[in-house]
């Protein structure tokens, strides 16, 4: 099977497995796992922050990061299809008592006018107060798009004294594609998360970064939520290997995604605009083909290709290090035949 459902489906390479089996470990709840500490410090430095916290998932990193910036009973603003609003099962409300209000923009982009209109100052016991704004970069459901007004938003929030939360699950992709250093993005946020188990190919894990005090508080909440772990250095070693070996090669995934988009655009004109495929995610709208998403997914599966759907008419394909250029071309050609 050629699996393009997500970049989370990768398997550890031989080099990564070797790093995992040779990692020095200790009890991380006691703060004694040297490999975890090395990973946290290295990621924090890369992202321009004081400290980091290794978590089992990106969702947990976001829960901890948002909770550190927003008190219960207040709100966080985000784009309507953002991961924290659509794919974390209401965790911010259910666990932290934080609500969201959203703006909606093509590609999940920052819309400064809408955000300005949404921000609610502290009006006492009458309205919900805005505590933070969250931005996803790249934007998953927007099609792997890179945020283009990120610094402008950060500047405005700084003037207002509102913190920025960065869901940087695929920030590595944004940096490689745009040429903007990781720290230039992440240092503008009071709390930022990056994922190791997507494009970088580690089997598990994300890292939350922020100030020393923010991470100290997040560590307490990680344990409170039952997510403290012991000899986690085995997993941290995979993350270190991923960061040190698999970042620059993301450009290959981006090229493969553009190739897929071009083939699908030829087969189903208007379904996708190749020049708008920023990174490794291709979202194709097949409404005009007369085919249903479920029908195409099942048909491609029967021909050895796994893809996903993100709406009633939208297919999603995600390139990654376990899918070669030939794999991606074969997958795209298979889908193209079905759409014609």
CSV table of C-alpha atoms in Angstrom, one decimal, residues 33-272:
chain,number,residue,atom,x,y,z
A,33,UNK,CA,16.2,11.3,31.9
A,34,UNK,CA,19.2,12.8,30.2
A,35,UNK,CA,17.9,12.2,26.7
A,36,UNK,CA,14.6,13.8,27.4
A,37,UNK,CA,16.4,16.8,28.9
A,38,UNK,CA,18.7,17.0,25.8
A,39,UNK,CA,15.7,17.0,23.5
A,40,UNK,CA,13.8,19.6,25.4
A,41,UNK,CA,16.8,21.9,25.6
A,42,UNK,CA,17.7,21.5,21.9
A,43,UNK,CA,14.2,22.2,20.7
A,44,UNK,CA,13.8,25.2,23.0
A,45,UNK,CA,17.0,26.7,21.6
A,46,UNK,CA,16.0,26.0,18.0
A,47,UNK,CA,12.7,27.8,18.6
A,48,UNK,CA,14.2,30.7,20.6
A,49,UNK,CA,12.7,29.9,24.0
A,50,UNK,CA,14.0,29.3,27.5
A,51,UNK,CA,12.6,25.8,28.1
A,52,UNK,CA,10.8,22.9,26.6
A,53,UNK,CA,8.5,20.0,27.7
A,54,UNK,CA,8.4,16.7,25.9
A,55,UNK,CA,4.8,15.4,25.5
A,56,UNK,CA,3.2,12.3,24.1
A,57,UNK,CA,1.1,14.2,21.5
A,58,UNK,CA,0.7,17.5,19.8
A,59,UNK,CA,-2.8,17.8,21.2
A,60,UNK,CA,-1.4,17.5,24.8
A,61,UNK,CA,1.2,20.1,24.0
A,62,UNK,CA,-1.5,22.5,22.8
A,63,UNK,CA,-3.8,21.8,25.8
A,64,UNK,CA,-0.9,22.6,28.1
A,65,UNK,CA,0.2,25.7,26.1
A,66,UNK,CA,-3.3,27.2,25.8
A,67,UNK,CA,-4.1,26.5,29.4
A,68,UNK,CA,-0.9,28.3,30.5
A,69,UNK,CA,-2.1,31.5,28.6
A,70,UNK,CA,-5.8,31.5,29.3
A,71,UNK,CA,-7.7,31.2,32.5
A,72,UNK,CA,-10.8,29.1,32.9
A,73,UNK,CA,-13.9,31.1,31.8
A,74,UNK,CA,-12.0,33.1,29.3
A,75,UNK,CA,-11.6,32.6,25.5
A,76,UNK,CA,-9.0,31.9,22.9
A,77,UNK,CA,-9.5,33.1,19.3
A,78,UNK,CA,-8.5,30.9,16.4
A,79,UNK,CA,-9.4,30.1,12.8
A,80,UNK,CA,-12.6,28.0,12.4
A,81,UNK,CA,-10.8,24.9,11.1
A,82,UNK,CA,-7.8,25.1,13.4
A,83,UNK,CA,-6.7,21.9,15.0
A,84,UNK,CA,-7.4,23.2,18.6
A,85,UNK,CA,-11.0,23.9,17.6
A,86,UNK,CA,-11.8,21.0,15.3
A,87,UNK,CA,-9.5,18.0,16.1
A,88,UNK,CA,-8.8,18.0,19.8
A,89,UNK,CA,-12.3,16.8,20.9
A,90,UNK,CA,-13.2,19.9,22.8
A,91,UNK,CA,-10.4,19.4,25.2
A,92,UNK,CA,-9.8,23.0,25.9
A,93,UNK,CA,-13.4,23.5,27.1
A,94,UNK,CA,-13.7,20.0,28.7
A,95,UNK,CA,-10.4,20.0,30.6
A,96,UNK,CA,-9.4,23.7,31.0
A,97,UNK,CA,-12.7,25.5,30.9
A,98,UNK,CA,-11.6,27.7,28.0
A,99,UNK,CA,-13.9,28.6,25.2
A,100,UNK,CA,-13.0,29.5,21.6
A,101,UNK,CA,-14.4,32.1,19.1
A,102,UNK,CA,-13.3,31.8,15.5
A,103,UNK,CA,-12.7,33.7,12.3
A,104,UNK,CA,-12.9,31.9,9.0
A,105,UNK,CA,-10.5,32.5,6.1
A,106,UNK,CA,-9.4,30.6,2.9
A,107,UNK,CA,-6.5,28.3,3.7
A,108,UNK,CA,-6.9,28.9,7.4
A,109,UNK,CA,-5.1,32.2,7.0
A,110,UNK,CA,-4.8,35.0,9.6
A,111,UNK,CA,-7.4,37.7,8.9
A,112,UNK,CA,-6.4,40.8,10.8
A,113,UNK,CA,-9.7,42.6,10.3
A,114,UNK,CA,-11.7,39.7,11.6
A,115,UNK,CA,-9.4,39.2,14.6
A,116,UNK,CA,-9.5,42.8,15.5
A,117,UNK,CA,-13.3,42.7,15.5
A,118,UNK,CA,-13.3,39.5,17.7
A,119,UNK,CA,-10.9,40.6,20.4
A,120,UNK,CA,-12.9,41.3,23.6
A,121,UNK,CA,-11.2,43.3,26.4
A,122,UNK,CA,-12.0,42.6,30.0
A,123,UNK,CA,-15.5,44.0,30.5
A,124,UNK,CA,-16.0,42.7,34.0
A,125,UNK,CA,-18.9,40.3,34.7
A,126,UNK,CA,-20.7,40.9,31.4
A,127,UNK,CA,-18.7,39.3,28.6
A,128,UNK,CA,-16.2,36.6,28.1
A,129,UNK,CA,-12.7,38.0,28.0
A,130,UNK,CA,-10.2,37.2,25.2
A,131,UNK,CA,-7.0,35.8,26.8
A,132,UNK,CA,-5.0,34.7,23.8
A,133,UNK,CA,-5.0,34.2,20.0
A,134,UNK,CA,-3.9,30.9,18.6
A,135,UNK,CA,-2.4,30.4,15.1
A,136,UNK,CA,-1.7,27.1,13.3
A,137,UNK,CA,1.4,27.1,11.0
A,138,UNK,CA,1.3,25.3,8.7
A,139,UNK,CA,-2.5,25.0,8.7
A,140,UNK,CA,-3.5,21.4,8.4
A,141,UNK,CA,-7.1,21.6,7.2
A,142,UNK,CA,-6.3,24.7,5.2
A,143,UNK,CA,-4.1,22.4,3.0
A,144,UNK,CA,-0.7,22.8,4.6
A,145,UNK,CA,-0.7,26.6,4.1
A,146,UNK,CA,1.9,28.9,5.5
A,147,UNK,CA,0.7,31.9,7.5
A,148,UNK,CA,1.5,35.1,5.6
A,149,UNK,CA,0.5,37.8,8.2
A,150,UNK,CA,2.0,36.1,11.2
A,151,UNK,CA,4.4,38.9,12.2
A,152,UNK,CA,1.8,41.6,11.7
A,153,UNK,CA,-0.6,39.8,14.1
A,154,UNK,CA,2.2,39.2,16.6
A,155,UNK,CA,3.0,43.0,16.5
A,156,UNK,CA,-0.6,43.9,17.1
A,157,UNK,CA,-1.0,41.5,20.0
A,158,UNK,CA,2.2,42.7,21.6
A,159,UNK,CA,0.7,46.3,21.7
A,160,UNK,CA,-2.5,44.9,23.2
A,161,UNK,CA,-0.7,42.8,25.7
A,162,UNK,CA,-2.4,39.6,24.5
A,163,UNK,CA,-0.2,36.4,24.2
A,164,UNK,CA,0.1,34.4,21.0
A,165,UNK,CA,-0.1,30.6,21.0
A,166,UNK,CA,1.5,28.9,18.1
A,167,UNK,CA,0.4,25.4,17.1
A,168,UNK,CA,3.5,24.6,15.1
A,169,UNK,CA,2.8,20.9,14.5
A,170,UNK,CA,4.3,21.3,11.1
A,171,UNK,CA,6.3,24.4,11.7
A,172,UNK,CA,9.3,22.5,10.3
A,173,UNK,CA,7.5,22.4,6.9
A,174,UNK,CA,6.7,26.2,7.1
A,175,UNK,CA,10.4,27.0,7.9
A,176,UNK,CA,11.8,24.8,5.1
A,177,UNK,CA,9.3,26.1,2.5
A,178,UNK,CA,9.5,29.8,3.4
A,179,UNK,CA,13.2,30.0,4.4
A,180,UNK,CA,12.1,31.7,7.7
A,181,UNK,CA,14.0,30.4,10.7
A,182,UNK,CA,12.1,28.4,13.2
A,183,UNK,CA,13.0,30.8,15.9
A,184,UNK,CA,11.6,33.8,13.9
A,185,UNK,CA,8.2,32.1,14.0
A,186,UNK,CA,8.2,30.6,17.5
A,187,UNK,CA,9.9,33.4,19.4
A,188,UNK,CA,6.9,35.6,18.7
A,189,UNK,CA,4.6,33.3,20.6
A,190,UNK,CA,4.4,33.0,24.4
A,191,UNK,CA,3.8,29.3,24.0
A,192,UNK,CA,4.6,27.2,20.9
A,193,UNK,CA,4.4,23.5,20.1
A,194,UNK,CA,6.2,21.4,17.4
A,195,UNK,CA,5.5,17.8,16.4
A,196,UNK,CA,8.1,15.2,15.9
A,197,UNK,CA,5.9,12.4,14.7
A,198,UNK,CA,4.6,14.0,11.5
A,199,UNK,CA,7.0,15.1,8.7
A,200,UNK,CA,10.1,14.3,10.8
A,201,UNK,CA,9.2,10.7,11.1
A,202,UNK,CA,9.5,10.0,14.9
A,203,UNK,CA,7.1,7.4,16.2
A,204,UNK,CA,5.6,9.6,18.9
A,205,UNK,CA,5.9,13.0,20.6
A,206,UNK,CA,5.8,16.8,20.5
A,207,UNK,CA,7.6,19.5,22.4
A,208,UNK,CA,6.0,22.6,24.0
A,209,UNK,CA,8.3,25.6,24.5
A,210,UNK,CA,8.0,28.8,26.4
A,211,UNK,CA,9.5,30.6,29.4
A,212,UNK,CA,11.0,28.7,32.2
A,213,UNK,CA,8.0,29.6,34.4
A,214,UNK,CA,5.4,28.6,31.8
A,215,UNK,CA,7.1,25.2,31.2
A,216,UNK,CA,7.4,24.6,35.0
A,217,UNK,CA,3.6,25.1,35.3
A,218,UNK,CA,3.0,23.0,32.2
A,219,UNK,CA,5.1,20.1,33.7
A,220,UNK,CA,2.8,20.1,36.8
A,221,UNK,CA,-0.3,20.0,34.6
A,222,UNK,CA,1.2,17.2,32.4
A,223,UNK,CA,1.6,15.1,35.5
A,224,UNK,CA,-1.9,16.1,36.8
A,225,UNK,CA,-3.4,14.9,33.6
A,226,UNK,CA,-1.7,11.5,34.0
A,227,UNK,CA,0.9,12.1,31.2
A,228,UNK,CA,4.1,12.0,33.2
A,229,UNK,CA,6.4,9.3,31.9
A,230,UNK,CA,9.4,7.5,33.2
A,231,UNK,CA,12.2,6.2,30.9
A,232,UNK,CA,11.0,8.3,28.0
A,233,UNK,CA,14.5,8.8,26.7
A,234,UNK,CA,13.9,5.9,24.3
A,235,UNK,CA,11.3,8.1,22.6
A,236,UNK,CA,13.2,11.3,23.0
A,237,UNK,CA,16.1,9.7,21.1
A,238,UNK,CA,13.9,9.2,18.2
A,239,UNK,CA,12.9,12.9,18.3
A,240,UNK,CA,16.5,14.0,18.5
A,241,UNK,CA,17.4,11.8,15.5
A,242,UNK,CA,14.4,13.2,13.6
A,243,UNK,CA,15.4,16.8,14.3
A,244,UNK,CA,19.0,16.3,13.4
A,245,UNK,CA,18.5,14.3,10.2
A,246,UNK,CA,15.0,14.8,8.7
A,247,UNK,CA,14.3,18.5,8.6
A,248,UNK,CA,15.9,19.6,5.4
A,249,UNK,CA,14.6,16.6,3.5
A,250,UNK,CA,11.1,18.0,4.0
A,251,UNK,CA,11.7,19.9,0.7
A,252,UNK,CA,11.4,16.6,-1.1
A,253,UNK,CA,7.9,16.1,0.4
A,254,UNK,CA,6.9,19.5,-0.7
A,255,UNK,CA,8.1,18.8,-4.3
A,256,UNK,CA,6.1,15.5,-4.3
A,257,UNK,CA,3.0,17.3,-3.1
A,258,UNK,CA,3.3,19.8,-5.9
A,259,UNK,CA,3.7,17.0,-8.4
A,260,UNK,CA,0.5,15.3,-7.1
A,261,UNK,CA,-1.4,18.6,-7.3
A,262,UNK,CA,-0.3,19.1,-10.9
A,263,UNK,CA,-1.5,15.7,-12.0
A,264,UNK,CA,-4.8,16.0,-10.2
A,265,UNK,CA,-5.4,19.5,-11.6
A,266,UNK,CA,-4.9,18.1,-15.1
A,267,UNK,CA,-7.4,15.3,-14.4
A,268,UNK,CA,-10.0,17.4,-12.7
A,269,UNK,CA,-9.5,21.1,-13.6
A,270,UNK,CA,-10.3,23.4,-10.7
A,271,UNK,CA,-10.0,20.7,-8.1
A,272,UNK,CA,-6.7,22.0,-6.8
